[in-house]
Short mmCIF file of the C-alpha atoms (twelve columns), coordinates in Angstrom:
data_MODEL
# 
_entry.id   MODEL 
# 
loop_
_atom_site.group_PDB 
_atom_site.id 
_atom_site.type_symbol 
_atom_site.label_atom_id 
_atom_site.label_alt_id 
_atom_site.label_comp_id 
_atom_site.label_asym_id 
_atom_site.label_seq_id 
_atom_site.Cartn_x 
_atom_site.Cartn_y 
_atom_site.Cartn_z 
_atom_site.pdbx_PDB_model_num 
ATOM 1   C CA . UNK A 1   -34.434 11.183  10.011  1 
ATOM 2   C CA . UNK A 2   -33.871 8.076   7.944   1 
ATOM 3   C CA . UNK A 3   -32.049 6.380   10.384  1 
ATOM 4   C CA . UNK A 4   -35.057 6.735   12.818  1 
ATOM 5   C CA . UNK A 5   -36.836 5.234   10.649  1 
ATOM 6   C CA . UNK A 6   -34.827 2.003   10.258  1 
ATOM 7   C CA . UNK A 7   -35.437 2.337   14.044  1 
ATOM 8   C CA . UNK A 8   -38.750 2.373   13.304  1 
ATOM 9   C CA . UNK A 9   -38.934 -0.898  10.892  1 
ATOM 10  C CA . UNK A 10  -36.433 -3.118  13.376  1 
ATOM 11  C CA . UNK A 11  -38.831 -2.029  15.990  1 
ATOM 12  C CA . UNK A 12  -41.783 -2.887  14.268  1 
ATOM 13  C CA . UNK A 13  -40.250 -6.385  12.757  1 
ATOM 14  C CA . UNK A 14  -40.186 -7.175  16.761  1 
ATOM 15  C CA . UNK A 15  -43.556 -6.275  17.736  1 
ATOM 16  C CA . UNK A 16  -44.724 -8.540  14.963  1 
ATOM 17  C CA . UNK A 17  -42.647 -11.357 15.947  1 
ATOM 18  C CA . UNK A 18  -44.138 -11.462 19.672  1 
ATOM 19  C CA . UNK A 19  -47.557 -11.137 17.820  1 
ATOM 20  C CA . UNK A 20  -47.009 -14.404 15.750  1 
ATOM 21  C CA . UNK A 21  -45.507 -15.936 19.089  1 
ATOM 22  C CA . UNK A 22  -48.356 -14.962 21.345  1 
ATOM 23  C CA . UNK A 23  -50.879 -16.517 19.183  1 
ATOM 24  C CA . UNK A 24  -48.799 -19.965 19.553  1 
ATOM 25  C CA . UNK A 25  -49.035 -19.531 23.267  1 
ATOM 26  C CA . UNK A 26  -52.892 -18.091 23.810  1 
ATOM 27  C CA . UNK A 27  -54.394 -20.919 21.028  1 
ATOM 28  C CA . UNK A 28  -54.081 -23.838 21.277  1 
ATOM 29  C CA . UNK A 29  -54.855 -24.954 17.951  1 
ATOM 30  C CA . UNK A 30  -52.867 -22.557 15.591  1 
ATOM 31  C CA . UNK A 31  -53.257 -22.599 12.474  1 
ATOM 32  C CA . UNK A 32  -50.128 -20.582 10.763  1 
ATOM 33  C CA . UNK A 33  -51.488 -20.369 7.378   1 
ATOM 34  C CA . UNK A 34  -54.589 -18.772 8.390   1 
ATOM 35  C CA . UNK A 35  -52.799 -16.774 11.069  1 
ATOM 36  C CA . UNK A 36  -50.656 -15.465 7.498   1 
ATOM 37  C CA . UNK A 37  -53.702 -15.252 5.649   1 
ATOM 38  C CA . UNK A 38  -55.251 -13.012 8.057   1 
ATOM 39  C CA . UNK A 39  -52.164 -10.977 8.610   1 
ATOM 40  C CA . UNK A 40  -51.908 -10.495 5.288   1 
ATOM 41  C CA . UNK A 41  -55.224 -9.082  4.477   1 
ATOM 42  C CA . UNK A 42  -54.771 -6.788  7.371   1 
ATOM 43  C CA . UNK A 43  -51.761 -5.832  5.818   1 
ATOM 44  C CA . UNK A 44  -53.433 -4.782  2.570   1 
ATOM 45  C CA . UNK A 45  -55.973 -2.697  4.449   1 
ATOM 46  C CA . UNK A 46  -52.818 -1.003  5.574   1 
ATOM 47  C CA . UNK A 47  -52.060 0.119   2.282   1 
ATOM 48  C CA . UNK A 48  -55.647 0.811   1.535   1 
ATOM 49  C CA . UNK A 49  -56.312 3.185   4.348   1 
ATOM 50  C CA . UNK A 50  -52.301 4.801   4.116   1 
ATOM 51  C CA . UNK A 51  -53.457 5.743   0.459   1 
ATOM 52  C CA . UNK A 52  -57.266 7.295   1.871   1 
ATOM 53  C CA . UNK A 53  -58.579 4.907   -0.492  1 
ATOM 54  C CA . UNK A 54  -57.320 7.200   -3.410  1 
ATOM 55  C CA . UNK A 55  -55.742 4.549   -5.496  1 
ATOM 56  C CA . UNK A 56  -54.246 4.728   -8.990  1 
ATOM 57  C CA . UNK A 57  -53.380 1.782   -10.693 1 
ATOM 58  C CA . UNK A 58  -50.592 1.342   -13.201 1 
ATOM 59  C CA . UNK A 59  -50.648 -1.843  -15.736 1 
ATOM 60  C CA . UNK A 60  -46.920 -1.721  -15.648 1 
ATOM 61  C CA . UNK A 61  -46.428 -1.943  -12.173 1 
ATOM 62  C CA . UNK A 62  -48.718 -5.039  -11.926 1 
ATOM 63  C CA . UNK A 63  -45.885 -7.667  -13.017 1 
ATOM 64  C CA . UNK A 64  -44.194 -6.462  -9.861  1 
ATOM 65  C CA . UNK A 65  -46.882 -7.117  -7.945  1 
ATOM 66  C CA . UNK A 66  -47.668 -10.363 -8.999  1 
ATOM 67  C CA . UNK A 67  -43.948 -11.429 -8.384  1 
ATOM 68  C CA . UNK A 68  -44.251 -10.240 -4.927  1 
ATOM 69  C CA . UNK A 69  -47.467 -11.633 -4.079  1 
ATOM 70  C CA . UNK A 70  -45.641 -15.133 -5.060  1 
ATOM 71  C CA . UNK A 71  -42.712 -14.476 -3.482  1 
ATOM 72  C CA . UNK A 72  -44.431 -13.428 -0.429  1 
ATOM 73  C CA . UNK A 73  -46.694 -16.636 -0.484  1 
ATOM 74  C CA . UNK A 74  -43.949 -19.085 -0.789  1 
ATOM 75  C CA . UNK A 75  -42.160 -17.618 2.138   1 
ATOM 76  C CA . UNK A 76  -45.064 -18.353 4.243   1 
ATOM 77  C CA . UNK A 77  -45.418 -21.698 2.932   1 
ATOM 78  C CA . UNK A 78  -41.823 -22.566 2.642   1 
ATOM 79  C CA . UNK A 79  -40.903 -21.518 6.125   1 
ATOM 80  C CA . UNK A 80  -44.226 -23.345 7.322   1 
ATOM 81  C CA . UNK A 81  -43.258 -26.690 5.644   1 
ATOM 82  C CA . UNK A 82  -39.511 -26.324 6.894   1 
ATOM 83  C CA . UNK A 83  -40.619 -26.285 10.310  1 
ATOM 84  C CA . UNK A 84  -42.995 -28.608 9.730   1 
ATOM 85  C CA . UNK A 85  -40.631 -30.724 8.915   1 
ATOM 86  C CA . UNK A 86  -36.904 -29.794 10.200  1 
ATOM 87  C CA . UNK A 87  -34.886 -27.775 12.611  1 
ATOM 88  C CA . UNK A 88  -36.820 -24.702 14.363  1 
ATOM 89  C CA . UNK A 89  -33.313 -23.316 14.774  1 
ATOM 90  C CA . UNK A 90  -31.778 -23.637 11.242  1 
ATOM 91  C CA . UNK A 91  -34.932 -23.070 9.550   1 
ATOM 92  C CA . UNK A 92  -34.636 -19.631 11.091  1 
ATOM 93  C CA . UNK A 93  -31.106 -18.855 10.762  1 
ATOM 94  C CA . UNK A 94  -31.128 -19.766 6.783   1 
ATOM 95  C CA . UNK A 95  -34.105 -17.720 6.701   1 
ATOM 96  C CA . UNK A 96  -31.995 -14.708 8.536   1 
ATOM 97  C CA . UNK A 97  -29.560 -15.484 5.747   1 
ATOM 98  C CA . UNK A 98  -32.001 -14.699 3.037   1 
ATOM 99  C CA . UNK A 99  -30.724 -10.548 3.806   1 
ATOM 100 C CA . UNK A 100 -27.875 -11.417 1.387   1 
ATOM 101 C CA . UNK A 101 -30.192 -11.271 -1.407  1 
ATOM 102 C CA . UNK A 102 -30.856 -8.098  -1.977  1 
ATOM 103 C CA . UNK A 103 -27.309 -6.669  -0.342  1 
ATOM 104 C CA . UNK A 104 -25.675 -8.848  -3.395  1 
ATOM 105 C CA . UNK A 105 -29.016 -7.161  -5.865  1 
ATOM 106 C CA . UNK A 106 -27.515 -3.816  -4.663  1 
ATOM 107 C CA . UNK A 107 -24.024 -4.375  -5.082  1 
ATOM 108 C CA . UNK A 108 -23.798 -6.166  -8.286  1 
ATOM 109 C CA . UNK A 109 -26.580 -4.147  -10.429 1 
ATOM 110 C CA . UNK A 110 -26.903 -0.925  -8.334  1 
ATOM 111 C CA . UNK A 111 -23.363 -0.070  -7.675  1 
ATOM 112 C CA . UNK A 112 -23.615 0.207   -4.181  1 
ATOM 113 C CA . UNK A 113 -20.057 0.572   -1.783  1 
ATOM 114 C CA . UNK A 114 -19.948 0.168   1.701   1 
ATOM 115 C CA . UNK A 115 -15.913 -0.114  2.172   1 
ATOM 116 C CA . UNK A 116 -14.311 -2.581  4.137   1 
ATOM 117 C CA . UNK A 117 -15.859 -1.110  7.858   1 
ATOM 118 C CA . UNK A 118 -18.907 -2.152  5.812   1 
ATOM 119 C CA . UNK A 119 -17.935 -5.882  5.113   1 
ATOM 120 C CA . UNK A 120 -16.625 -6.483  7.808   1 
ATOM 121 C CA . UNK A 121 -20.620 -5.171  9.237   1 
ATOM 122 C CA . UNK A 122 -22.113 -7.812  7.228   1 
ATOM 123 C CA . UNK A 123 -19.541 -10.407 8.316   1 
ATOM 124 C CA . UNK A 124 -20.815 -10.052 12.260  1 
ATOM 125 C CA . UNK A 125 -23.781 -9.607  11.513  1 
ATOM 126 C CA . UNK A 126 -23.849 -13.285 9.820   1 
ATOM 127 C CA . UNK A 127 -21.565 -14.548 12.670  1 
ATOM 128 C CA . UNK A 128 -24.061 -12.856 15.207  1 
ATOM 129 C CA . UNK A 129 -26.881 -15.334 13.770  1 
ATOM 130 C CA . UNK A 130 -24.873 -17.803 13.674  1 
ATOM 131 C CA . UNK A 131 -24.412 -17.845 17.436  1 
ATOM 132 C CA . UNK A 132 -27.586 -17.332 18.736  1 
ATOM 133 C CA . UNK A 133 -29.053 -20.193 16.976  1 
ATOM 134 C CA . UNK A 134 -26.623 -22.460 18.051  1 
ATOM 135 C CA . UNK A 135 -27.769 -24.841 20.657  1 
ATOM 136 C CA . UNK A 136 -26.184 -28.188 20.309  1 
ATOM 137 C CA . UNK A 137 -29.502 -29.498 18.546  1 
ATOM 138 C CA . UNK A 138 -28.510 -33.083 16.107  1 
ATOM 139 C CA . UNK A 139 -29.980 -31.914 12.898  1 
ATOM 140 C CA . UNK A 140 -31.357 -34.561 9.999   1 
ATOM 141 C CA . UNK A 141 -31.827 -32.873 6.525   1 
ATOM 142 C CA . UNK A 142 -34.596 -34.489 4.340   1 
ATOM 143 C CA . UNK A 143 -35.455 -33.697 0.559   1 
ATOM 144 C CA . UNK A 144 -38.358 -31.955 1.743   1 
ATOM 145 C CA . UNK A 145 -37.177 -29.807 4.323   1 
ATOM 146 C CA . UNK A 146 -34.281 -28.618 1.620   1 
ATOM 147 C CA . UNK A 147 -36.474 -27.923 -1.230  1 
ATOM 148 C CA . UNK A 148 -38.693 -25.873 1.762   1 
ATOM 149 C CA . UNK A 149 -36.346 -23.664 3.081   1 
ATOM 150 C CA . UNK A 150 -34.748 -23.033 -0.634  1 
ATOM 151 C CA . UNK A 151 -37.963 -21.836 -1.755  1 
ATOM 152 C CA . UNK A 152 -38.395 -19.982 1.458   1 
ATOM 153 C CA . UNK A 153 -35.356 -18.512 1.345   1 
ATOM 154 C CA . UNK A 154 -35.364 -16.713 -1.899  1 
ATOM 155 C CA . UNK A 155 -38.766 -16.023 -1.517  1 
ATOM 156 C CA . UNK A 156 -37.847 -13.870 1.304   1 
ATOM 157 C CA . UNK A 157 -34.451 -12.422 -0.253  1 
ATOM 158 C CA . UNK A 158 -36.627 -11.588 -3.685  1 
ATOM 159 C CA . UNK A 159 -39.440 -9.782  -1.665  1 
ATOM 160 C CA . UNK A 160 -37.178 -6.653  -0.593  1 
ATOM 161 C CA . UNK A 161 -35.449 -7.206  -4.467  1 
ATOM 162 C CA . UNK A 162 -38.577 -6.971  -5.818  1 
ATOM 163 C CA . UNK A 163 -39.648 -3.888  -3.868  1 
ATOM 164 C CA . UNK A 164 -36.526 -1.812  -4.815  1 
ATOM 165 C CA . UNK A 165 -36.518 -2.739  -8.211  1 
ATOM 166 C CA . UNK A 166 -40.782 -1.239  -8.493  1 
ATOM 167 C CA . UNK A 167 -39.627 1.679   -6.369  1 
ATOM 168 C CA . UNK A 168 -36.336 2.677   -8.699  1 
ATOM 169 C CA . UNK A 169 -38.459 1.785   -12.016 1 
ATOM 170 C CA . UNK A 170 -41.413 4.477   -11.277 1 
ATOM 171 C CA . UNK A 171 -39.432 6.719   -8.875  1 
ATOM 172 C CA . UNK A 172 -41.247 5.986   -5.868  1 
ATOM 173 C CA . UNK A 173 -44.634 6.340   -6.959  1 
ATOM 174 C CA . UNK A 174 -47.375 3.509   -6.872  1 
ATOM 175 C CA . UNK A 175 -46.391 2.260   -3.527  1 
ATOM 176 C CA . UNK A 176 -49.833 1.374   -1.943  1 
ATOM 177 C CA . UNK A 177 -50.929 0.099   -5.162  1 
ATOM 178 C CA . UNK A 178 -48.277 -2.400  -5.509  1 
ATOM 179 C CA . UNK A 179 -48.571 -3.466  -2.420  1 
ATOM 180 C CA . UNK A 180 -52.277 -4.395  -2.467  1 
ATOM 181 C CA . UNK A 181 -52.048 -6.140  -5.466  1 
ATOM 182 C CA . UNK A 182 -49.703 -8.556  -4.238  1 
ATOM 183 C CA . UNK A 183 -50.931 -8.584  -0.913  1 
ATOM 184 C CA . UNK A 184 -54.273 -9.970  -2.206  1 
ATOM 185 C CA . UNK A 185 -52.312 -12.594 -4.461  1 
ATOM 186 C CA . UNK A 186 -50.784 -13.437 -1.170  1 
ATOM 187 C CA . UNK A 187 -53.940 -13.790 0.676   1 
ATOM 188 C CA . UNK A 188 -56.049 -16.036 -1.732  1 
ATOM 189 C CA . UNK A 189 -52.612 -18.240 -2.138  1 
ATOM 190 C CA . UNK A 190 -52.603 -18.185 1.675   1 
ATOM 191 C CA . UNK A 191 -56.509 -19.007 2.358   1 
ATOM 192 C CA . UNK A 192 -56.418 -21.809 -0.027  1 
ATOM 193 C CA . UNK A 193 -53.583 -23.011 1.927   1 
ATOM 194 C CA . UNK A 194 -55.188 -23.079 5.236   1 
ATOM 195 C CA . UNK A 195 -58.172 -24.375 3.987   1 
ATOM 196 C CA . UNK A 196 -56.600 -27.369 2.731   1 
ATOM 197 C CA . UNK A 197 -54.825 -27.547 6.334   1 
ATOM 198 C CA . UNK A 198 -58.198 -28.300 7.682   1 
ATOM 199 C CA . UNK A 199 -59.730 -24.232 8.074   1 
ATOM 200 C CA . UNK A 200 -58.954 -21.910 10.326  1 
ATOM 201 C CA . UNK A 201 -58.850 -23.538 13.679  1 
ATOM 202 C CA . UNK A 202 -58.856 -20.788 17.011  1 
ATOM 203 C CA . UNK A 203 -60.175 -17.753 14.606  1 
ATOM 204 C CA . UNK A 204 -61.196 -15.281 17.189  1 
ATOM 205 C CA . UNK A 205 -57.465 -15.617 18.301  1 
ATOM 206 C CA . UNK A 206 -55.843 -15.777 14.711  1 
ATOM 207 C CA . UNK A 207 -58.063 -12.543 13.977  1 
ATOM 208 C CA . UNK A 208 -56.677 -10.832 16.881  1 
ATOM 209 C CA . UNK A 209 -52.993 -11.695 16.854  1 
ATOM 210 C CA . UNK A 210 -53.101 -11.789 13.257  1 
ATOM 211 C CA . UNK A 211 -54.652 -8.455  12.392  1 
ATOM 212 C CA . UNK A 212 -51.704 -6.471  14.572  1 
ATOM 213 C CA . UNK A 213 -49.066 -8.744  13.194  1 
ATOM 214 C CA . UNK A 214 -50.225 -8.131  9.938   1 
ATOM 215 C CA . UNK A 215 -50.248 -3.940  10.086  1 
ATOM 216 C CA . UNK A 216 -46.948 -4.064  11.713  1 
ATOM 217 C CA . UNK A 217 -46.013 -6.091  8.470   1 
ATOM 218 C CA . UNK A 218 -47.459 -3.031  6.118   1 
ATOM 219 C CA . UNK A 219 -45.822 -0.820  7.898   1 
ATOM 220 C CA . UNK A 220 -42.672 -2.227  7.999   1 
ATOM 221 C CA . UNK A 221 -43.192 -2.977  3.860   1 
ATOM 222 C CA . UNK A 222 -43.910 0.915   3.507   1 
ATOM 223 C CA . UNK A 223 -41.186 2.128   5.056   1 
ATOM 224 C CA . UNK A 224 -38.942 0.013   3.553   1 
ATOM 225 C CA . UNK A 225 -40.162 0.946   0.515   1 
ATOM 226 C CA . UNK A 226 -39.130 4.826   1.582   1 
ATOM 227 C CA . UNK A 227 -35.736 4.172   2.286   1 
ATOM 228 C CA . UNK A 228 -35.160 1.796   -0.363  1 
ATOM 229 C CA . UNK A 229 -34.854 5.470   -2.046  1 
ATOM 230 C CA . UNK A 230 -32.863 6.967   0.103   1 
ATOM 231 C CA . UNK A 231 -30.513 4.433   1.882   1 
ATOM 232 C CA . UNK A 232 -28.132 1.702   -0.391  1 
ATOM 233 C CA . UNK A 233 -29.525 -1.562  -0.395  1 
ATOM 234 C CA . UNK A 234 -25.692 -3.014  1.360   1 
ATOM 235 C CA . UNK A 235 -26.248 -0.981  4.511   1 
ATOM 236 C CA . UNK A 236 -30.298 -0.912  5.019   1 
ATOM 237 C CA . UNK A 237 -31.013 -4.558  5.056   1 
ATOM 238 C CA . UNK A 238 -28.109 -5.537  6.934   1 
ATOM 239 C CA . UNK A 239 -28.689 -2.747  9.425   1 
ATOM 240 C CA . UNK A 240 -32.123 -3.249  10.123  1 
ATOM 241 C CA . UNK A 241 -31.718 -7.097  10.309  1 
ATOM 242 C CA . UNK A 242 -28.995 -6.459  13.159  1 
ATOM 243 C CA . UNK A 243 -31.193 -3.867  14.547  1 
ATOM 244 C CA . UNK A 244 -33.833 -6.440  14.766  1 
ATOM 245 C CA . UNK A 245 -31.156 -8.832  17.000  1 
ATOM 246 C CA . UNK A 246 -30.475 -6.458  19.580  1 
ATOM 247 C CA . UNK A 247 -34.423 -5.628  19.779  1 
ATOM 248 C CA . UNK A 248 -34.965 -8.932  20.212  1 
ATOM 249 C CA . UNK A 249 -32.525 -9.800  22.739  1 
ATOM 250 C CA . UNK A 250 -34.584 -7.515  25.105  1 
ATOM 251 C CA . UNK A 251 -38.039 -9.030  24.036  1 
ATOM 252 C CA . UNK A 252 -36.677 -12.112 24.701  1 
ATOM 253 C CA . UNK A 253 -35.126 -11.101 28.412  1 
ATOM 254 C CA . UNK A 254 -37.079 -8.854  29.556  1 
ATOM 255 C CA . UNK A 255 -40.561 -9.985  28.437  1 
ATOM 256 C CA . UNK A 256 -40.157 -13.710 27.462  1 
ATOM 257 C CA . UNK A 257 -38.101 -14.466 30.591  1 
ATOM 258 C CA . UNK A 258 -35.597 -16.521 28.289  1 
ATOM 259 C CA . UNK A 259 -32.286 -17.766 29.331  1 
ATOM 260 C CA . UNK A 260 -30.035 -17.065 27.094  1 
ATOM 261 C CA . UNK A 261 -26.242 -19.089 26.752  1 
ATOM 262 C CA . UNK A 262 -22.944 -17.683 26.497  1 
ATOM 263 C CA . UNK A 263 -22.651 -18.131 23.038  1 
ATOM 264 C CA . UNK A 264 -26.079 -15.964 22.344  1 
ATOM 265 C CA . UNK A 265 -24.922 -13.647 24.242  1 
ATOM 266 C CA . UNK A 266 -21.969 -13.234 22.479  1 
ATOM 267 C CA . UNK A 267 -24.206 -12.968 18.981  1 
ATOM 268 C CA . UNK A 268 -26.090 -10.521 20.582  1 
ATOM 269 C CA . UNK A 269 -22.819 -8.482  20.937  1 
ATOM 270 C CA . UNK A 270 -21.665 -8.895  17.504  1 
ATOM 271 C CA . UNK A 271 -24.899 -7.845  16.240  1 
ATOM 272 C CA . UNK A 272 -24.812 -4.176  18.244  1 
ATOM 273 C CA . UNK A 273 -21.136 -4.208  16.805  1 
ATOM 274 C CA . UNK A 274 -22.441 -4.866  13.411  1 
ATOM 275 C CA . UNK A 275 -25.056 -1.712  13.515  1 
ATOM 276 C CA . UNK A 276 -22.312 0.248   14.765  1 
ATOM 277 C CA . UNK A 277 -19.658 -0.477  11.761  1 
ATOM 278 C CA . UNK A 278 -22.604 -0.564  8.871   1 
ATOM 279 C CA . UNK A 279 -23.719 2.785   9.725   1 
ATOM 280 C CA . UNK A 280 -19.952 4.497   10.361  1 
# 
């Protein structure tokens, strides 16, 4: 059952990838930190109506929260300013990197052992997004576009950290509550963001697109938070970030029409191998 449910999240980390790339291609003046802002507010109505509005705060849990709600926020902006600013590709294969973080969280302070099938897992999986964001592309690095992507990088790594750390401290309890809370630090971070951006540009668009982006983003942050429980941190990041590749290989065939090179389609391949050896 667990394992359908990693399903589930890699599935659901897809559907809101096409949902931030069809709003690129429908508007045509996005606005990605308002897209995020309203994606994340439809997130936290995720968590308000998965809880039936029956919420019940802890003071001790907020600190969690708030460290999220950061986190969360300077993804956004990081990975905004990096691209912005940099290499589309990179930007997106050091974000893809970011997994590491809390593999190494669960293997240095959690005790978690995968064995060597395990490593070697992690090791294609790496290779595999390596590969299919290789495309010959001349790449200049400038201050800002490193100090970007660093912040977006751990931003990203601490957010699942930061969720299994809450999760192990109160023993799975307080989920929607946490969530909210940083969810709404996220979103008035976020608005003040795209207001300084110059507003909201093609809202009726950014609503749409944004809204089912952002519940496929609570759901995917719920679930998570379930089999942070029940699933070591080494295998279920790993797996459901090489899930995600062979998802998106499809999306990207089948409904994007893209043509894809040899070497993709070799990373493509050593990301099914990699789901195959991190769950053995």
């Amino acid at each position: 059952m667990h394992y359908i449910l990693v399903i589930v999240v890699a599935v659901l980390g897809a559907f809101e990838s096409v949902m931030k790339k069809q709003y690129n291609i429908k508007t045509e003046r996005p606005n990605a930190f308002a897209f995020s802002c309203v994606a994340n507010l439809a997130a936290l109505l995720f968590f308000c109506i998965s809880a039936g509005f029956k919420l019940e705060f802890n003071v001790s849990a907020v600190p969690y929260s708030i460290c999220f709600g950061l986190c969360c926020a300077a993804c956004y902006i990081g990975v905004l300013t990096a691209i912005g600013c940099g290499s589309l590709a990179i930007t997106n294969l050091i974000i893809s990197y970011s997994l590491i973080v809390p593999t190494i969280y669960g293997i240095v302070f959690l005790g978690d052992s995968i064995g060597v099938v395990g490593y070697v897992g992690i090791i294609l999986l790496f290779i595999s997004i390596l590969l299919l964001n290789l495309n010959g592309e001349k790449v200049k690095f400038s201050f800002k576009w490193v100090i970007a992507i660093i912040i977006a990088f751990f931003g990203n790594g601490m957010c699942s950290t930061i969720q299994k750390m809450q999760q192990l401290k109160f023993d799975g309890a307080y989920k929607n509550e946490f969530m909210i809370i940083a969810y709404a630090i996220a979103v008035i971070i976020l608005l003040v963001a795209a207001l300084l951006r110059g507003g909201f540009g093609d809202i009726k668009l950014g609503l749409a697109f944004g809204t089912l982006s952002g519940v496929a983003n609570g759901a995917v942050n719920y679930l998570v938070m379930i089999l942070t429980g029940t699933i070591a941190n080494a295998i279920l990041f790993p797996t459901i970030s090489a899930g995600g590749i062979v998802i998106s290989f499809f999306v990207a065939v089948l409904l994007y029409k893209e043509k894809l090179t040899k070497l993709q389609h070799l990373g493509y391949i050593a990301g099914i191998a990699a789901v195959v050896l991190l769950n053995l």
